[in-house]
Amino acid sequence: MSPHSAPSPSGRTPAQAAYAAPLQQRASDADRDHVAAVLGEALATGRLTSVEHADRLEAAYSAVTVGDLAPITADLPDVAAGAPPGLDRQRVTAVFSKVIRRGRWVPGRRTELRSTFGALIVDLSEAVLPGREVTLELNALFGKLIVRVPEDARVIDEGGALFAKRAVSGASPAQATRPARSSG
């Protein structure tokens, strides 16, 4: 018997123990966010219902080990290494026009919203958010920028407006669980 196949006192071979060790490691926020991104993409493409998505997302954010996360996405295609396309950075712009973005869509983790001599209305209440925190960079120049966030969002607003209208609404501080940071 080779040394690689001799069982240890736990009954596992060294190769089995080496494979099992990463699954027993504690899950990081990045691990949970990656699973959330896979689930968000699955919801956006119709692979999961909203109820399945909510159940699995709750399980992902309460997972303790990497092994707890593995079965949550076992039946779903993995997204490319890093963030899925469009989930890292995104830009929505209105220039001399009116743009409305609402319904089921996936904003980027860092999303720039820019209105120049126009109106940009963004509703995130039905959006599939790609992680625990989404950062919105709001830029309005002689324009109007209105953002509606989900009821359970905690908004951290660090911006202002000059010669423009800027509004963030929808969050209920009593129910806030997910941070949405706006700046600009």
C-alpha atoms as a PDB file:
ATOM      1  CA  MET A   1       0.000   0.000   0.000  1.00  0.00           C
ATOM      2  CA  SER A   2       1.435   3.421  -0.897  1.00  0.00           C
ATOM      3  CA  PRO A   3       1.710   6.169   1.760  1.00  0.00           C
ATOM      4  CA  HIS A   4      -0.932   8.125  -0.182  1.00  0.00           C
ATOM      5  CA  SER A   5      -3.517   5.413   0.275  1.00  0.00           C
ATOM      6  CA  ALA A   6      -2.859   4.368   3.910  1.00  0.00           C
ATOM      7  CA  PRO A   7      -5.882   5.324   5.997  1.00  0.00           C
ATOM      8  CA  SER A   8      -5.444   7.698   8.931  1.00  0.00           C
ATOM      9  CA  PRO A   9      -6.973   7.081  12.383  1.00  0.00           C
ATOM     10  CA  SER A  10     -10.142   8.860  11.118  1.00  0.00           C
ATOM     11  CA  GLY A  11     -10.488   6.207   8.404  1.00  0.00           C
ATOM     12  CA  ARG A  12      -9.619   8.620   5.573  1.00  0.00           C
ATOM     13  CA  THR A  13      -6.692   8.348   3.235  1.00  0.00           C
ATOM     14  CA  PRO A  14      -4.418  11.416   3.071  1.00  0.00           C
ATOM     15  CA  ALA A  15      -5.861  12.195  -0.381  1.00  0.00           C
ATOM     16  CA  GLN A  16      -9.417  12.112   1.011  1.00  0.00           C
ATOM     17  CA  ALA A  17      -8.402  14.267   3.970  1.00  0.00           C
ATOM     18  CA  ALA A  18      -6.731  16.801   1.660  1.00  0.00           C
ATOM     19  CA  TYR A  19      -9.904  17.001  -0.439  1.00  0.00           C
ATOM     20  CA  ALA A  20     -12.206  17.288   2.579  1.00  0.00           C
ATOM     21  CA  ALA A  21     -10.091  19.931   4.358  1.00  0.00           C
ATOM     22  CA  PRO A  22     -11.099  22.871   2.098  1.00  0.00           C
ATOM     23  CA  LEU A  23     -14.784  21.973   2.509  1.00  0.00           C
ATOM     24  CA  GLN A  24     -14.395  22.165   6.285  1.00  0.00           C
ATOM     25  CA  GLN A  25     -12.804  25.617   6.176  1.00  0.00           C
ATOM     26  CA  ARG A  26     -14.878  28.516   7.425  1.00  0.00           C
ATOM     27  CA  ALA A  27     -16.652  30.379   4.631  1.00  0.00           C
ATOM     28  CA  SER A  28     -15.607  33.981   3.990  1.00  0.00           C
ATOM     29  CA  ASP A  29     -17.841  36.872   2.982  1.00  0.00           C
ATOM     30  CA  ALA A  30     -16.299  36.615  -0.496  1.00  0.00           C
ATOM     31  CA  ASP A  31     -17.330  32.933  -0.670  1.00  0.00           C
ATOM     32  CA  ARG A  32     -20.898  33.814   0.334  1.00  0.00           C
ATOM     33  CA  ASP A  33     -21.003  36.731  -2.130  1.00  0.00           C
ATOM     34  CA  HIS A  34     -19.820  34.456  -4.947  1.00  0.00           C
ATOM     35  CA  VAL A  35     -22.657  32.020  -4.179  1.00  0.00           C
ATOM     36  CA  ALA A  36     -25.074  34.982  -4.060  1.00  0.00           C
ATOM     37  CA  ALA A  37     -23.834  36.070  -7.513  1.00  0.00           C
ATOM     38  CA  VAL A  38     -24.414  32.565  -8.917  1.00  0.00           C
ATOM     39  CA  LEU A  39     -27.912  32.546  -7.388  1.00  0.00           C
ATOM     40  CA  GLY A  40     -28.644  36.039  -8.738  1.00  0.00           C
ATOM     41  CA  GLU A  41     -27.605  35.006 -12.231  1.00  0.00           C
ATOM     42  CA  ALA A  42     -29.753  31.854 -11.932  1.00  0.00           C
ATOM     43  CA  LEU A  43     -32.758  33.954 -10.919  1.00  0.00           C
ATOM     44  CA  ALA A  44     -32.166  36.469 -13.711  1.00  0.00           C
ATOM     45  CA  THR A  45     -31.950  33.704 -16.326  1.00  0.00           C
ATOM     46  CA  GLY A  46     -35.013  31.820 -15.044  1.00  0.00           C
ATOM     47  CA  ARG A  47     -33.208  28.804 -13.569  1.00  0.00           C
ATOM     48  CA  LEU A  48     -34.608  29.570 -10.099  1.00  0.00           C
ATOM     49  CA  THR A  49     -37.958  30.901  -8.943  1.00  0.00           C
ATOM     50  CA  SER A  50     -37.966  33.859  -6.583  1.00  0.00           C
ATOM     51  CA  VAL A  51     -38.918  31.559  -3.685  1.00  0.00           C
ATOM     52  CA  GLU A  52     -36.044  29.160  -4.438  1.00  0.00           C
ATOM     53  CA  HIS A  53     -33.688  32.125  -4.773  1.00  0.00           C
ATOM     54  CA  ALA A  54     -34.760  33.559  -1.407  1.00  0.00           C
ATOM     55  CA  ASP A  55     -34.407  30.196   0.361  1.00  0.00           C
ATOM     56  CA  ARG A  56     -30.977  29.501  -1.109  1.00  0.00           C
ATOM     57  CA  LEU A  57     -29.775  33.051  -0.480  1.00  0.00           C
ATOM     58  CA  GLU A  58     -30.761  32.757   3.177  1.00  0.00           C
ATOM     59  CA  ALA A  59     -28.873  29.450   3.383  1.00  0.00           C
ATOM     60  CA  ALA A  60     -25.819  31.013   1.711  1.00  0.00           C
ATOM     61  CA  TYR A  61     -25.584  33.926   4.123  1.00  0.00           C
ATOM     62  CA  SER A  62     -26.054  31.638   7.135  1.00  0.00           C
ATOM     63  CA  ALA A  63     -23.450  29.086   5.926  1.00  0.00           C
ATOM     64  CA  VAL A  64     -20.530  28.529   8.270  1.00  0.00           C
ATOM     65  CA  THR A  65     -18.195  26.375   6.155  1.00  0.00           C
ATOM     66  CA  VAL A  66     -17.318  26.126   2.475  1.00  0.00           C
ATOM     67  CA  GLY A  67     -18.922  22.671   2.594  1.00  0.00           C
ATOM     68  CA  ASP A  68     -22.219  24.296   3.642  1.00  0.00           C
ATOM     69  CA  LEU A  69     -22.076  26.469   0.509  1.00  0.00           C
ATOM     70  CA  ALA A  70     -21.305  23.683  -1.989  1.00  0.00           C
ATOM     71  CA  PRO A  71     -24.774  22.066  -2.193  1.00  0.00           C
ATOM     72  CA  ILE A  72     -26.529  25.444  -2.580  1.00  0.00           C
ATOM     73  CA  THR A  73     -25.259  25.868  -6.154  1.00  0.00           C
ATOM     74  CA  ALA A  74     -24.495  22.232  -7.043  1.00  0.00           C
ATOM     75  CA  ASP A  75     -27.298  22.105  -9.658  1.00  0.00           C
ATOM     76  CA  LEU A  76     -26.490  25.523 -11.187  1.00  0.00           C
ATOM     77  CA  PRO A  77     -23.831  26.507 -13.723  1.00  0.00           C
ATOM     78  CA  ASP A  78     -20.942  28.357 -12.114  1.00  0.00           C
ATOM     79  CA  VAL A  79     -20.220  31.840 -13.307  1.00  0.00           C
ATOM     80  CA  ALA A  80     -16.838  32.652 -14.829  1.00  0.00           C
ATOM     81  CA  ALA A  81     -13.932  33.222 -12.471  1.00  0.00           C
ATOM     82  CA  GLY A  82     -14.407  36.503 -10.705  1.00  0.00           C
ATOM     83  CA  ALA A  83     -17.691  38.327 -11.037  1.00  0.00           C
ATOM     84  CA  PRO A  84     -20.203  37.331 -13.719  1.00  0.00           C
ATOM     85  CA  PRO A  85     -20.373  39.601 -16.757  1.00  0.00           C
ATOM     86  CA  GLY A  86     -21.895  42.917 -15.758  1.00  0.00           C
ATOM     87  CA  LEU A  87     -21.856  42.179 -12.027  1.00  0.00           C
ATOM     88  CA  ASP A  88     -18.621  43.945 -11.185  1.00  0.00           C
ATOM     89  CA  ARG A  89     -19.113  47.407 -12.725  1.00  0.00           C
ATOM     90  CA  GLN A  90     -21.971  48.879 -14.673  1.00  0.00           C
ATOM     91  CA  ARG A  91     -22.965  52.305 -16.001  1.00  0.00           C
ATOM     92  CA  VAL A  92     -26.452  53.642 -16.766  1.00  0.00           C
ATOM     93  CA  THR A  93     -26.528  57.047 -18.482  1.00  0.00           C
ATOM     94  CA  ALA A  94     -29.139  59.569 -19.617  1.00  0.00           C
ATOM     95  CA  VAL A  95     -27.859  62.445 -21.778  1.00  0.00           C
ATOM     96  CA  PHE A  96     -30.493  64.890 -23.083  1.00  0.00           C
ATOM     97  CA  SER A  97     -33.010  62.078 -22.614  1.00  0.00           C
ATOM     98  CA  LYS A  98     -35.134  60.181 -20.126  1.00  0.00           C
ATOM     99  CA  VAL A  99     -34.048  56.656 -19.172  1.00  0.00           C
ATOM    100  CA  ILE A 100     -36.032  54.373 -16.863  1.00  0.00           C
ATOM    101  CA  ARG A 101     -34.488  51.155 -15.520  1.00  0.00           C
ATOM    102  CA  ARG A 102     -36.811  48.896 -13.504  1.00  0.00           C
ATOM    103  CA  GLY A 103     -38.088  45.355 -13.184  1.00  0.00           C
ATOM    104  CA  ARG A 104     -35.905  42.291 -12.764  1.00  0.00           C
ATOM    105  CA  TRP A 105     -32.327  43.155 -13.696  1.00  0.00           C
ATOM    106  CA  VAL A 106     -28.852  42.651 -12.209  1.00  0.00           C
ATOM    107  CA  PRO A 107     -26.979  45.857 -11.343  1.00  0.00           C
ATOM    108  CA  GLY A 108     -23.205  45.814 -10.861  1.00  0.00           C
ATOM    109  CA  ARG A 109     -21.599  45.736  -7.427  1.00  0.00           C
ATOM    110  CA  ARG A 110     -20.436  49.248  -8.314  1.00  0.00           C
ATOM    111  CA  THR A 111     -22.970  50.946 -10.545  1.00  0.00           C
ATOM    112  CA  GLU A 112     -22.507  54.449 -11.912  1.00  0.00           C
ATOM    113  CA  LEU A 113     -25.724  56.362 -12.592  1.00  0.00           C
ATOM    114  CA  ARG A 114     -25.172  59.511 -14.649  1.00  0.00           C
ATOM    115  CA  SER A 115     -27.722  62.091 -15.792  1.00  0.00           C
ATOM    116  CA  THR A 116     -26.580  65.049 -17.887  1.00  0.00           C
ATOM    117  CA  PHE A 117     -29.350  67.421 -18.999  1.00  0.00           C
ATOM    118  CA  GLY A 118     -31.716  64.444 -18.710  1.00  0.00           C
ATOM    119  CA  ALA A 119     -33.712  62.283 -16.344  1.00  0.00           C
ATOM    120  CA  LEU A 120     -32.591  58.918 -15.021  1.00  0.00           C
ATOM    121  CA  ILE A 121     -35.027  56.869 -12.938  1.00  0.00           C
ATOM    122  CA  VAL A 122     -33.669  53.626 -11.484  1.00  0.00           C
ATOM    123  CA  ASP A 123     -35.834  51.228  -9.476  1.00  0.00           C
ATOM    124  CA  LEU A 124     -33.871  48.574  -7.576  1.00  0.00           C
ATOM    125  CA  SER A 125     -36.904  47.198  -5.696  1.00  0.00           C
ATOM    126  CA  GLU A 126     -37.189  44.154  -8.023  1.00  0.00           C
ATOM    127  CA  ALA A 127     -33.521  44.002  -9.043  1.00  0.00           C
ATOM    128  CA  VAL A 128     -31.393  40.955  -8.266  1.00  0.00           C
ATOM    129  CA  LEU A 129     -28.607  42.453  -6.175  1.00  0.00           C
ATOM    130  CA  PRO A 130     -25.258  40.712  -6.758  1.00  0.00           C
ATOM    131  CA  GLY A 131     -24.039  40.727  -3.163  1.00  0.00           C
ATOM    132  CA  ARG A 132     -24.512  42.001   0.341  1.00  0.00           C
ATOM    133  CA  GLU A 133     -23.589  45.565  -0.577  1.00  0.00           C
ATOM    134  CA  VAL A 134     -24.111  47.558  -3.765  1.00  0.00           C
ATOM    135  CA  THR A 135     -22.396  50.913  -4.309  1.00  0.00           C
ATOM    136  CA  LEU A 136     -24.158  53.453  -6.513  1.00  0.00           C
ATOM    137  CA  GLU A 137     -22.172  56.398  -7.801  1.00  0.00           C
ATOM    138  CA  LEU A 138     -24.695  59.123  -8.608  1.00  0.00           C
ATOM    139  CA  ASN A 139     -23.728  61.958 -10.955  1.00  0.00           C
ATOM    140  CA  ALA A 140     -26.330  64.502 -12.015  1.00  0.00           C
ATOM    141  CA  LEU A 141     -25.377  67.620 -13.969  1.00  0.00           C
ATOM    142  CA  PHE A 142     -28.337  69.838 -14.853  1.00  0.00           C
ATOM    143  CA  GLY A 143     -30.459  66.699 -14.696  1.00  0.00           C
ATOM    144  CA  LYS A 144     -32.722  64.580 -12.541  1.00  0.00           C
ATOM    145  CA  LEU A 145     -31.663  61.337 -10.876  1.00  0.00           C
ATOM    146  CA  ILE A 146     -34.182  59.266  -8.901  1.00  0.00           C
ATOM    147  CA  VAL A 147     -33.288  55.928  -7.273  1.00  0.00           C
ATOM    148  CA  ARG A 148     -35.752  53.619  -5.519  1.00  0.00           C
ATOM    149  CA  VAL A 149     -34.227  50.901  -3.335  1.00  0.00           C
ATOM    150  CA  PRO A 150     -35.763  47.755  -1.789  1.00  0.00           C
ATOM    151  CA  GLU A 151     -37.631  48.151   1.504  1.00  0.00           C
ATOM    152  CA  ASP A 152     -35.004  46.092   3.367  1.00  0.00           C
ATOM    153  CA  ALA A 153     -32.069  48.227   2.151  1.00  0.00           C
ATOM    154  CA  ARG A 154     -30.005  50.377   4.475  1.00  0.00           C
ATOM    155  CA  VAL A 155     -28.979  53.441   2.470  1.00  0.00           C
ATOM    156  CA  ILE A 156     -25.682  55.150   3.205  1.00  0.00           C
ATOM    157  CA  ASP A 157     -25.979  58.405   1.230  1.00  0.00           C
ATOM    158  CA  GLU A 158     -22.723  60.336   0.928  1.00  0.00           C
ATOM    159  CA  GLY A 159     -23.529  62.711  -1.911  1.00  0.00           C
ATOM    160  CA  GLY A 160     -25.243  65.912  -2.916  1.00  0.00           C
ATOM    161  CA  ALA A 161     -26.503  67.742  -6.001  1.00  0.00           C
ATOM    162  CA  LEU A 162     -25.632  70.977  -7.798  1.00  0.00           C
ATOM    163  CA  PHE A 163     -28.018  72.391 -10.418  1.00  0.00           C
ATOM    164  CA  ALA A 164     -29.794  69.024 -10.338  1.00  0.00           C
ATOM    165  CA  LYS A 165     -32.435  66.940  -8.560  1.00  0.00           C
ATOM    166  CA  ARG A 166     -31.257  63.818  -6.764  1.00  0.00           C
ATOM    167  CA  ALA A 167     -33.464  61.523  -4.659  1.00  0.00           C
ATOM    168  CA  VAL A 168     -33.057  58.080  -3.066  1.00  0.00           C
ATOM    169  CA  SER A 169     -36.253  56.515  -1.700  1.00  0.00           C
ATOM    170  CA  GLY A 170     -37.910  53.290  -0.659  1.00  0.00           C
ATOM    171  CA  ALA A 171     -35.792  52.155   2.278  1.00  0.00           C
ATOM    172  CA  SER A 172     -37.423  51.577   5.620  1.00  0.00           C
ATOM    173  CA  PRO A 173     -34.837  52.040   8.411  1.00  0.00           C
ATOM    174  CA  ALA A 174     -36.741  49.651  10.682  1.00  0.00           C
ATOM    175  CA  GLN A 175     -36.472  46.763   8.150  1.00  0.00           C
ATOM    176  CA  ALA A 176     -32.980  47.544   6.798  1.00  0.00           C
ATOM    177  CA  THR A 177     -30.759  44.484   6.377  1.00  0.00           C
ATOM    178  CA  ARG A 178     -28.767  45.120   3.160  1.00  0.00           C
ATOM    179  CA  PRO A 179     -26.529  48.166   2.695  1.00  0.00           C
ATOM    180  CA  ALA A 180     -26.825  50.271  -0.462  1.00  0.00           C
ATOM    181  CA  ARG A 181     -24.177  52.989  -0.563  1.00  0.00           C
ATOM    182  CA  SER A 182     -24.651  56.053  -2.758  1.00  0.00           C
ATOM    183  CA  SER A 183     -21.960  58.603  -3.435  1.00  0.00           C
ATOM    184  CA  GLY A 184     -21.280  61.380  -5.882  1.00  0.00           C
END
